[in-house]
mmCIF file of C-alpha atoms in Angstrom:
data_model
loop_
_atom_site.group_PDB
_atom_site.id
_atom_site.type_symbol
_atom_site.label_atom_id
_atom_site.label_comp_id
_atom_site.label_asym_id
_atom_site.label_seq_id
_atom_site.Cartn_x
_atom_site.Cartn_y
_atom_site.Cartn_z
ATOM 1 C CA MET A 1 29.063 1.573 -64.256
ATOM 2 C CA ILE A 2 26.476 -1.074 -65.080
ATOM 3 C CA ASP A 3 23.373 -1.206 -67.223
ATOM 4 C CA MET A 4 20.480 -1.195 -64.760
ATOM 5 C CA LEU A 5 18.130 -2.912 -67.190
ATOM 6 C CA ASP A 6 20.503 -5.832 -67.753
ATOM 7 C CA TYR A 7 21.128 -5.984 -64.017
ATOM 8 C CA LEU A 8 17.417 -6.267 -63.228
ATOM 9 C CA GLN A 9 16.768 -8.790 -65.976
ATOM 10 C CA SER A 10 19.390 -11.092 -64.461
ATOM 11 C CA ASN A 11 17.921 -10.926 -60.942
ATOM 12 C CA PRO A 12 14.400 -12.325 -60.494
ATOM 13 C CA TYR A 13 13.989 -10.979 -56.969
ATOM 14 C CA PRO A 14 15.919 -7.869 -55.865
ATOM 15 C CA GLY A 15 12.959 -7.020 -53.590
ATOM 16 C CA ARG A 16 12.358 -3.290 -53.247
ATOM 17 C CA GLY A 17 14.734 -0.875 -54.968
ATOM 18 C CA ILE A 18 15.685 2.805 -54.977
ATOM 19 C CA MET A 19 17.639 4.512 -57.753
ATOM 20 C CA LEU A 20 18.689 8.162 -57.513
ATOM 21 C CA GLY A 21 20.633 10.048 -60.148
ATOM 22 C CA ARG A 22 20.957 12.790 -62.737
ATOM 23 C CA SER A 23 19.446 12.835 -66.228
ATOM 24 C CA ALA A 24 21.708 12.577 -69.263
ATOM 25 C CA ASP A 25 21.055 16.226 -70.174
ATOM 26 C CA ASN A 26 22.059 17.261 -66.630
ATOM 27 C CA LYS A 27 18.780 19.149 -66.163
ATOM 28 C CA SER A 28 16.835 16.832 -63.862
ATOM 29 C CA ALA A 29 17.199 14.847 -60.669
ATOM 30 C CA VAL A 30 15.924 11.317 -61.235
ATOM 31 C CA ILE A 31 14.147 9.049 -58.754
ATOM 32 C CA ALA A 32 12.960 5.487 -59.277
ATOM 33 C CA TYR A 33 11.375 3.203 -56.685
ATOM 34 C CA PHE A 34 9.838 -0.228 -57.190
ATOM 35 C CA ILE A 35 8.328 -2.975 -55.066
ATOM 36 C CA MET A 36 8.148 -6.706 -55.726
ATOM 37 C CA GLY A 37 6.433 -9.526 -53.878
ATOM 38 C CA ARG A 38 6.329 -13.288 -53.513
ATOM 39 C CA SER A 39 3.318 -13.648 -51.203
ATOM 40 C CA GLU A 40 -0.285 -12.816 -52.050
ATOM 41 C CA ASN A 41 -0.272 -10.121 -49.367
ATOM 42 C CA SER A 42 2.808 -8.409 -50.851
ATOM 43 C CA ARG A 43 1.489 -8.638 -54.390
ATOM 44 C CA ASN A 44 -1.902 -7.187 -53.419
ATOM 45 C CA ARG A 45 -0.680 -3.591 -53.632
ATOM 46 C CA VAL A 46 -0.663 -0.527 -55.849
ATOM 47 C CA PHE A 47 0.999 2.884 -55.723
ATOM 48 C CA GLU A 48 -1.425 5.773 -55.354
ATOM 49 C CA GLU A 49 -0.473 9.450 -55.706
ATOM 50 C CA THR A 50 -0.873 11.718 -52.689
ATOM 51 C CA GLU A 51 -0.505 15.460 -52.274
ATOM 52 C CA ASP A 52 3.190 15.152 -51.398
ATOM 53 C CA GLY A 53 4.180 11.871 -53.097
ATOM 54 C CA ILE A 54 2.765 8.365 -53.133
ATOM 55 C CA ARG A 55 1.469 5.717 -50.749
ATOM 56 C CA THR A 56 1.055 1.977 -51.020
ATOM 57 C CA LYS A 57 -2.528 0.756 -50.933
ATOM 58 C CA ALA A 58 -4.218 -2.648 -50.968
ATOM 59 C CA PHE A 59 -5.624 -3.406 -54.403
ATOM 60 C CA ASP A 60 -8.219 -5.740 -52.872
ATOM 61 C CA GLU A 61 -8.917 -4.761 -49.257
ATOM 62 C CA SER A 62 -10.593 -8.116 -48.572
ATOM 63 C CA LYS A 63 -7.318 -9.946 -49.232
ATOM 64 C CA MET A 64 -5.111 -7.790 -46.987
ATOM 65 C CA THR A 65 -3.888 -9.897 -44.059
ATOM 66 C CA ASP A 66 -1.124 -7.831 -42.419
ATOM 67 C CA PRO A 67 -0.560 -4.188 -43.384
ATOM 68 C CA SER A 68 2.229 -3.503 -40.861
ATOM 69 C CA LEU A 69 5.232 -3.685 -43.200
ATOM 70 C CA ILE A 70 3.652 -3.174 -46.609
ATOM 71 C CA ILE A 71 1.408 -0.113 -46.236
ATOM 72 C CA TYR A 72 3.368 3.146 -45.979
ATOM 73 C CA HIS A 73 4.305 6.351 -47.830
ATOM 74 C CA PRO A 74 7.357 5.531 -49.995
ATOM 75 C CA VAL A 75 7.766 9.075 -51.317
ATOM 76 C CA ARG A 76 7.205 12.440 -49.631
ATOM 77 C CA ARG A 77 8.265 15.834 -50.961
ATOM 78 C CA MET A 78 8.766 18.547 -48.364
ATOM 79 C CA GLU A 79 8.021 22.259 -48.756
ATOM 80 C CA SER A 80 11.779 22.875 -48.822
ATOM 81 C CA GLY A 81 11.942 20.966 -52.111
ATOM 82 C CA LEU A 82 13.686 17.984 -50.545
ATOM 83 C CA THR A 83 12.302 14.564 -51.546
ATOM 84 C CA ILE A 84 12.407 11.467 -49.338
ATOM 85 C CA VAL A 85 12.022 7.947 -50.732
ATOM 86 C CA THR A 86 12.164 4.750 -48.660
ATOM 87 C CA ASN A 87 10.861 1.203 -48.504
ATOM 88 C CA GLY A 88 8.921 1.651 -45.259
ATOM 89 C CA ASP A 89 7.483 3.956 -42.635
ATOM 90 C CA GLN A 90 10.945 5.418 -42.040
ATOM 91 C CA THR A 91 9.887 7.961 -44.692
ATOM 92 C CA ASP A 92 7.905 9.631 -41.936
ATOM 93 C CA THR A 93 10.743 9.220 -39.422
ATOM 94 C CA ILE A 94 13.095 11.114 -41.752
ATOM 95 C CA ARG A 95 10.518 13.812 -42.525
ATOM 96 C CA ASP A 96 9.668 14.391 -38.855
ATOM 97 C CA ASN A 97 13.333 14.616 -37.862
ATOM 98 C CA LEU A 98 14.131 17.045 -40.667
ATOM 99 C CA LEU A 99 11.230 19.244 -39.611
ATOM 100 C CA ALA A 100 12.630 19.158 -36.074
ATOM 101 C CA GLY A 101 16.010 20.400 -37.304
ATOM 102 C CA HIS A 102 17.856 17.078 -37.368
ATOM 103 C CA CYS A 103 19.490 15.304 -40.328
ATOM 104 C CA TYR A 104 18.506 12.078 -42.063
ATOM 105 C CA ARG A 105 21.340 10.214 -40.315
ATOM 106 C CA HIS A 106 19.954 11.207 -36.934
ATOM 107 C CA ALA A 107 16.547 9.940 -38.032
ATOM 108 C CA LEU A 108 17.800 6.567 -39.239
ATOM 109 C CA ASN A 109 19.910 5.998 -36.154
ATOM 110 C CA THR A 110 16.581 5.598 -34.356
ATOM 111 C CA ARG A 111 15.525 2.784 -36.714
ATOM 112 C CA THR A 112 16.734 -0.675 -37.661
ATOM 113 C CA PHE A 113 15.883 -3.434 -40.156
ATOM 114 C CA GLU A 114 12.359 -4.815 -40.443
ATOM 115 C CA PRO A 115 11.254 -7.368 -37.786
ATOM 116 C CA ASP A 116 10.384 -10.061 -40.320
ATOM 117 C CA GLY A 117 12.808 -12.850 -39.391
ATOM 118 C CA PRO A 118 14.427 -14.864 -40.792
ATOM 119 C CA ASN A 119 14.747 -12.357 -43.666
ATOM 120 C CA TYR A 120 15.169 -9.215 -41.541
ATOM 121 C CA THR A 121 14.483 -7.111 -44.601
ATOM 122 C CA PRO A 122 16.821 -4.100 -44.820
ATOM 123 C CA ARG A 123 15.399 -0.601 -44.668
ATOM 124 C CA ILE A 124 16.652 1.367 -47.656
ATOM 125 C CA SER A 125 16.248 5.144 -47.840
ATOM 126 C CA GLY A 126 17.113 8.049 -50.102
ATOM 127 C CA VAL A 127 17.022 11.833 -49.807
ATOM 128 C CA VAL A 128 17.200 14.105 -52.868
ATOM 129 C CA LYS A 129 18.052 17.751 -52.241
ATOM 130 C CA PRO A 130 16.664 20.605 -54.391
ATOM 131 C CA GLU A 131 19.986 21.161 -56.186
ATOM 132 C CA GLY A 132 20.172 17.466 -57.123
ATOM 133 C CA SER A 133 22.677 16.031 -54.669
ATOM 134 C CA TYR A 134 21.440 12.929 -52.877
ATOM 135 C CA ASN A 135 21.985 10.440 -50.083
ATOM 136 C CA LEU A 136 21.318 6.719 -49.861
ATOM 137 C CA SER A 137 21.355 4.422 -46.853
ATOM 138 C CA ILE A 138 20.693 0.842 -45.818
ATOM 139 C CA LEU A 139 19.972 -0.556 -42.363
ATOM 140 C CA LYS A 140 20.451 -4.315 -42.219
ATOM 141 C CA SER A 141 21.293 -7.193 -39.917
ATOM 142 C CA LEU A 142 24.797 -8.589 -39.666
ATOM 143 C CA GLU A 143 24.584 -11.559 -42.036
ATOM 144 C CA GLY A 144 21.118 -12.412 -40.762
ATOM 145 C CA ASP A 145 21.952 -12.000 -37.073
ATOM 146 C CA PRO A 146 19.220 -9.802 -35.532
ATOM 147 C CA ALA A 147 21.417 -9.011 -32.522
ATOM 148 C CA CYS A 148 23.506 -6.603 -34.611
ATOM 149 C CA ALA A 149 22.143 -3.744 -36.726
ATOM 150 C CA CYS A 150 24.473 -2.364 -39.400
ATOM 151 C CA ARG A 151 23.877 1.155 -40.741
ATOM 152 C CA TYR A 152 25.515 2.362 -43.947
ATOM 153 C CA PHE A 153 25.259 5.885 -45.386
ATOM 154 C CA TYR A 154 26.306 7.042 -48.857
ATOM 155 C CA GLU A 155 26.378 10.696 -49.903
ATOM 156 C CA TYR A 156 26.718 12.011 -53.455
ATOM 157 C CA ASP A 157 27.439 15.742 -53.542
ATOM 158 C CA ALA A 158 27.929 16.336 -57.266
ATOM 159 C CA PRO A 159 26.060 13.719 -59.351
ATOM 160 C CA ARG A 160 27.353 13.248 -62.874
ATOM 161 C CA ALA A 161 25.037 13.658 -65.845
ATOM 162 C CA GLY A 162 23.657 10.320 -67.047
ATOM 163 C CA THR A 163 24.649 8.531 -63.841
ATOM 164 C CA GLY A 164 22.681 7.116 -60.927
ATOM 165 C CA HIS A 165 23.137 4.898 -57.877
ATOM 166 C CA PHE A 166 20.903 1.912 -57.212
ATOM 167 C CA ILE A 167 20.319 0.037 -53.955
ATOM 168 C CA HIS A 168 17.845 -2.760 -53.236
ATOM 169 C CA THR A 169 16.802 -4.908 -50.308
ATOM 170 C CA TYR A 170 17.834 -8.418 -51.384
ATOM 171 C CA GLU A 171 20.991 -9.516 -53.135
ATOM 172 C CA ARG A 172 19.023 -12.263 -54.883
ATOM 173 C CA ASP A 173 16.197 -14.723 -54.331
ATOM 174 C CA GLY A 174 16.596 -17.273 -51.549
ATOM 175 C CA ASP A 175 15.183 -18.709 -48.359
ATOM 176 C CA PRO A 176 15.909 -16.817 -46.223
ATOM 177 C CA LEU A 177 16.421 -13.843 -48.510
ATOM 178 C CA PRO A 178 20.031 -12.566 -48.397
ATOM 179 C CA SER A 179 20.417 -8.828 -47.759
ATOM 180 C CA PHE A 180 21.940 -6.475 -50.323
ATOM 181 C CA GLU A 181 25.733 -6.547 -50.279
ATOM 182 C CA GLY A 182 28.310 -3.820 -50.919
ATOM 183 C CA GLU A 183 27.906 -0.230 -52.068
ATOM 184 C CA PRO A 184 25.025 1.082 -54.207
ATOM 185 C CA ARG A 185 25.523 0.058 -57.839
ATOM 186 C CA MET A 186 26.510 2.872 -60.172
ATOM 187 C CA VAL A 187 24.195 2.784 -63.205
ATOM 188 C CA SER A 188 23.895 4.612 -66.490
ATOM 189 C CA LEU A 189 20.870 6.854 -67.139
ATOM 190 C CA THR A 190 19.980 7.553 -70.745
ATOM 191 C CA ALA A 191 16.153 7.779 -70.725
ATOM 192 C CA PRO A 192 15.060 11.335 -71.670
ATOM 193 C CA ASP A 193 11.965 11.413 -69.440
ATOM 194 C CA ALA A 194 10.101 9.677 -66.621
ATOM 195 C CA GLU A 195 7.723 7.728 -68.834
ATOM 196 C CA THR A 196 10.514 6.243 -70.931
ATOM 197 C CA LEU A 197 12.538 5.189 -67.895
ATOM 198 C CA ALA A 198 9.452 3.754 -66.196
ATOM 199 C CA ASN A 199 8.552 1.659 -69.239
ATOM 200 C CA ASP A 200 12.128 0.406 -69.606
ATOM 201 C CA LEU A 201 12.427 -0.543 -65.931
ATOM 202 C CA TRP A 202 9.019 -2.206 -65.872
ATOM 203 C CA LEU A 203 9.960 -4.444 -68.784
ATOM 204 C CA ALA A 204 13.232 -5.372 -67.051
ATOM 205 C CA LEU A 205 11.603 -6.401 -63.763
ATOM 206 C CA ASN A 206 10.615 -10.041 -63.296
ATOM 207 C CA GLU A 207 7.107 -10.569 -64.658
ATOM 208 C CA ASP A 208 5.946 -12.827 -61.819
ATOM 209 C CA ASN A 209 7.305 -10.754 -58.937
ATOM 210 C CA LYS A 210 6.958 -7.099 -59.953
ATOM 211 C CA VAL A 211 4.169 -5.164 -58.251
ATOM 212 C CA SER A 212 4.506 -1.380 -58.652
ATOM 213 C CA LEU A 213 6.943 1.226 -59.987
ATOM 214 C CA PHE A 214 7.373 4.981 -59.463
ATOM 215 C CA VAL A 215 9.659 7.261 -61.518
ATOM 216 C CA ARG A 216 10.058 11.017 -61.171
ATOM 217 C CA TYR A 217 12.180 13.594 -63.022
ATOM 218 C CA ILE A 218 12.571 16.876 -61.093
ATOM 219 C CA ASP A 219 13.657 19.937 -63.078
ATOM 220 C CA LEU A 220 16.645 21.365 -61.204
ATOM 221 C CA GLU A 221 15.928 24.918 -62.345
ATOM 222 C CA THR A 222 12.171 25.177 -61.788
ATOM 223 C CA GLY A 223 11.496 22.371 -59.299
ATOM 224 C CA GLU A 224 8.672 21.095 -61.490
ATOM 225 C CA ASP A 225 8.385 17.327 -61.746
ATOM 226 C CA GLU A 226 7.253 14.697 -64.215
ATOM 227 C CA THR A 227 5.989 11.469 -62.659
ATOM 228 C CA SER A 228 5.167 8.052 -64.070
ATOM 229 C CA ILE A 229 3.540 5.258 -62.038
ATOM 230 C CA ILE A 230 2.925 1.689 -63.195
ATOM 231 C CA ASN A 231 0.900 -0.834 -61.190
ATOM 232 C CA LYS A 232 0.601 -4.446 -62.271
ATOM 233 C CA HIS A 233 -2.983 -4.593 -61.025
ATOM 234 C CA TRP A 234 -3.921 -1.580 -63.136
ATOM 235 C CA GLU A 235 -2.407 -2.826 -66.391
ATOM 236 C CA ALA A 236 -4.892 -3.168 -69.239
#
């Protein structure tokens, strides 16, 4: 168990990150997703709410140079109550496969890491089920070798109160950027609501590199959710 805030403060560039877990009072499923950026194109983004989740959007359309890997729907909630969160357009791949009767593993076996060599950014994905259990996965190259795709799946059937699991794209800053290593980090969750957790995480993220943050608490009894979104470009 680690303190996620301390962990983020010590890492200036974890890239994009997904944290799934259970609130300390054991009443809510918890989702957090953030994006960071080093280039002007990556930093020129905001999260915007949609009917079923959020999408990334250019803050200044005139400065957008290549939308292929940075414009997508990170979060989609299905009518079944299942929520998908990813760092790319594989959100739609998972949704479409689930609607067709397949599982998230089947969906991700059709995908690989991003084609942005030499980084070959991993695709990270999460699925939260209505009762609060969740899955995480990462698709990455074999130590930067694009000839080999490695797929890892982690499933958490009975999340513990006040505990989450955190996965991110890059182990640390670098050139090229090294992919995340090992299993998802187990983190403590003490924030009582989405706004508190969002504010805490936002303060912990590197000031120069952070771009946008999404946090949602989903009531496990009613299915109602509380969402907090912070965009650097929209800060007062």
